[in-house]
JSON list of C-alpha atoms in Angstrom, two decimals:
[
{"chain": "A", "resi": 30, "resn": "MET", "atom": "CA", "xyz": [114.82, 140.07, 202.60]},
{"chain": "A", "resi": 31, "resn": "VAL", "atom": "CA", "xyz": [116.76, 141.01, 199.48]},
{"chain": "A", "resi": 32, "resn": "GLY", "atom": "CA", "xyz": [118.24, 137.50, 199.37]},
{"chain": "A", "resi": 33, "resn": "LEU", "atom": "CA", "xyz": [114.77, 135.95, 199.36]},
{"chain": "A", "resi": 34, "resn": "LYS", "atom": "CA", "xyz": [113.64, 138.31, 196.60]},
{"chain": "A", "resi": 35, "resn": "ASN", "atom": "CA", "xyz": [116.67, 137.39, 194.49]},
{"chain": "A", "resi": 36, "resn": "ALA", "atom": "CA", "xyz": [116.08, 133.70, 195.13]},
{"chain": "A", "resi": 37, "resn": "GLN", "atom": "CA", "xyz": [112.41, 134.03, 194.13]},
{"chain": "A", "resi": 38, "resn": "ASP", "atom": "CA", "xyz": [113.39, 135.95, 190.98]},
{"chain": "A", "resi": 39, "resn": "THR", "atom": "CA", "xyz": [115.91, 133.25, 190.13]},
{"chain": "A", "resi": 40, "resn": "LEU", "atom": "CA", "xyz": [113.31, 130.52, 190.63]},
{"chain": "A", "resi": 41, "resn": "ASN", "atom": "CA", "xyz": [110.83, 132.42, 188.46]},
{"chain": "A", "resi": 42, "resn": "ASP", "atom": "CA", "xyz": [113.46, 132.79, 185.73]},
{"chain": "A", "resi": 43, "resn": "MET", "atom": "CA", "xyz": [114.28, 129.09, 185.93]},
{"chain": "A", "resi": 44, "resn": "LYS", "atom": "CA", "xyz": [110.59, 128.20, 185.69]},
{"chain": "A", "resi": 45, "resn": "GLN", "atom": "CA", "xyz": [110.21, 130.38, 182.59]},
{"chain": "A", "resi": 46, "resn": "VAL", "atom": "CA", "xyz": [113.20, 128.69, 180.97]},
{"chain": "A", "resi": 47, "resn": "ALA", "atom": "CA", "xyz": [111.88, 125.24, 181.91]},
{"chain": "A", "resi": 48, "resn": "ASP", "atom": "CA", "xyz": [108.42, 126.07, 180.55]},
{"chain": "A", "resi": 49, "resn": "GLU", "atom": "CA", "xyz": [109.87, 127.27, 177.25]},
{"chain": "A", "resi": 50, "resn": "SER", "atom": "CA", "xyz": [112.08, 124.18, 177.04]},
{"chain": "A", "resi": 51, "resn": "GLN", "atom": "CA", "xyz": [109.08, 121.93, 177.63]},
{"chain": "A", "resi": 52, "resn": "LYS", "atom": "CA", "xyz": [107.09, 123.72, 174.92]},
{"chain": "A", "resi": 53, "resn": "ALA", "atom": "CA", "xyz": [109.97, 123.38, 172.46]},
{"chain": "A", "resi": 54, "resn": "MET", "atom": "CA", "xyz": [110.46, 119.68, 173.30]},
{"chain": "A", "resi": 55, "resn": "LYS", "atom": "CA", "xyz": [106.73, 118.98, 172.99]},
{"chain": "A", "resi": 56, "resn": "CYS", "atom": "CA", "xyz": [106.70, 120.66, 169.57]},
{"chain": "A", "resi": 57, "resn": "PHE", "atom": "CA", "xyz": [109.78, 118.68, 168.50]},
{"chain": "A", "resi": 58, "resn": "VAL", "atom": "CA", "xyz": [108.28, 115.37, 169.64]},
{"chain": "A", "resi": 59, "resn": "GLU", "atom": "CA", "xyz": [104.95, 116.08, 167.93]},
{"chain": "A", "resi": 60, "resn": "ASN", "atom": "CA", "xyz": [106.73, 116.96, 164.67]},
{"chain": "A", "resi": 61, "resn": "PHE", "atom": "CA", "xyz": [108.94, 113.88, 164.98]},
{"chain": "A", "resi": 62, "resn": "TYR", "atom": "CA", "xyz": [105.96, 111.55, 165.40]},
{"chain": "A", "resi": 63, "resn": "GLN", "atom": "CA", "xyz": [104.06, 113.23, 162.56]},
{"chain": "A", "resi": 64, "resn": "LYS", "atom": "CA", "xyz": [107.05, 112.81, 160.22]},
{"chain": "A", "resi": 65, "resn": "HIS", "atom": "CA", "xyz": [107.55, 109.22, 161.37]},
{"chain": "A", "resi": 66, "resn": "ALA", "atom": "CA", "xyz": [103.87, 108.41, 160.81]},
{"chain": "A", "resi": 67, "resn": "ALA", "atom": "CA", "xyz": [104.01, 110.00, 157.36]},
{"chain": "A", "resi": 68, "resn": "MET", "atom": "CA", "xyz": [107.08, 107.93, 156.50]},
{"chain": "A", "resi": 69, "resn": "GLU", "atom": "CA", "xyz": [105.38, 104.75, 157.71]},
{"chain": "A", "resi": 70, "resn": "ASN", "atom": "CA", "xyz": [102.29, 105.56, 155.62]},
{"chain": "A", "resi": 71, "resn": "GLU", "atom": "CA", "xyz": [104.47, 106.23, 152.60]},
{"chain": "A", "resi": 72, "resn": "ASP", "atom": "CA", "xyz": [106.34, 102.94, 153.10]},
{"chain": "A", "resi": 73, "resn": "TYR", "atom": "CA", "xyz": [103.03, 101.09, 153.48]},
{"chain": "A", "resi": 74, "resn": "GLU", "atom": "CA", "xyz": [101.59, 102.66, 150.33]},
{"chain": "A", "resi": 75, "resn": "ARG", "atom": "CA", "xyz": [104.80, 101.92, 148.43]},
{"chain": "A", "resi": 76, "resn": "ALA", "atom": "CA", "xyz": [104.66, 98.30, 149.62]},
{"chain": "A", "resi": 77, "resn": "LEU", "atom": "CA", "xyz": [101.04, 98.00, 148.49]},
{"chain": "A", "resi": 78, "resn": "ARG", "atom": "CA", "xyz": [101.94, 99.38, 145.07]},
{"chain": "A", "resi": 79, "resn": "GLY", "atom": "CA", "xyz": [104.80, 96.89, 144.87]},
{"chain": "A", "resi": 80, "resn": "ILE", "atom": "CA", "xyz": [102.48, 94.00, 145.74]},
{"chain": "A", "resi": 81, "resn": "ALA", "atom": "CA", "xyz": [99.96, 95.18, 143.16]},
{"chain": "A", "resi": 82, "resn": "LYS", "atom": "CA", "xyz": [102.68, 95.43, 140.49]},
{"chain": "A", "resi": 83, "resn": "SER", "atom": "CA", "xyz": [103.99, 91.96, 141.28]},
{"chain": "A", "resi": 84, "resn": "LYS", "atom": "CA", "xyz": [100.46, 90.51, 141.02]},
{"chain": "A", "resi": 85, "resn": "ASN", "atom": "CA", "xyz": [99.95, 92.26, 137.67]},
{"chain": "A", "resi": 86, "resn": "ASN", "atom": "CA", "xyz": [103.20, 90.80, 136.35]},
{"chain": "A", "resi": 87, "resn": "MET", "atom": "CA", "xyz": [102.14, 87.22, 137.16]}
]
């Protein structure tokens, strides 16, 4: 019976570690996509400013 208890405790510990890892990965991915989206928006705005400047110089 002790072996089953130890196995269950080990599984519970592994589940806790897996849950924390999933939370950390989800947070990382969300931050990555937010930064990527912000960079794309910045590039787009910079491109629009460049187009506007080139039209003004014509």
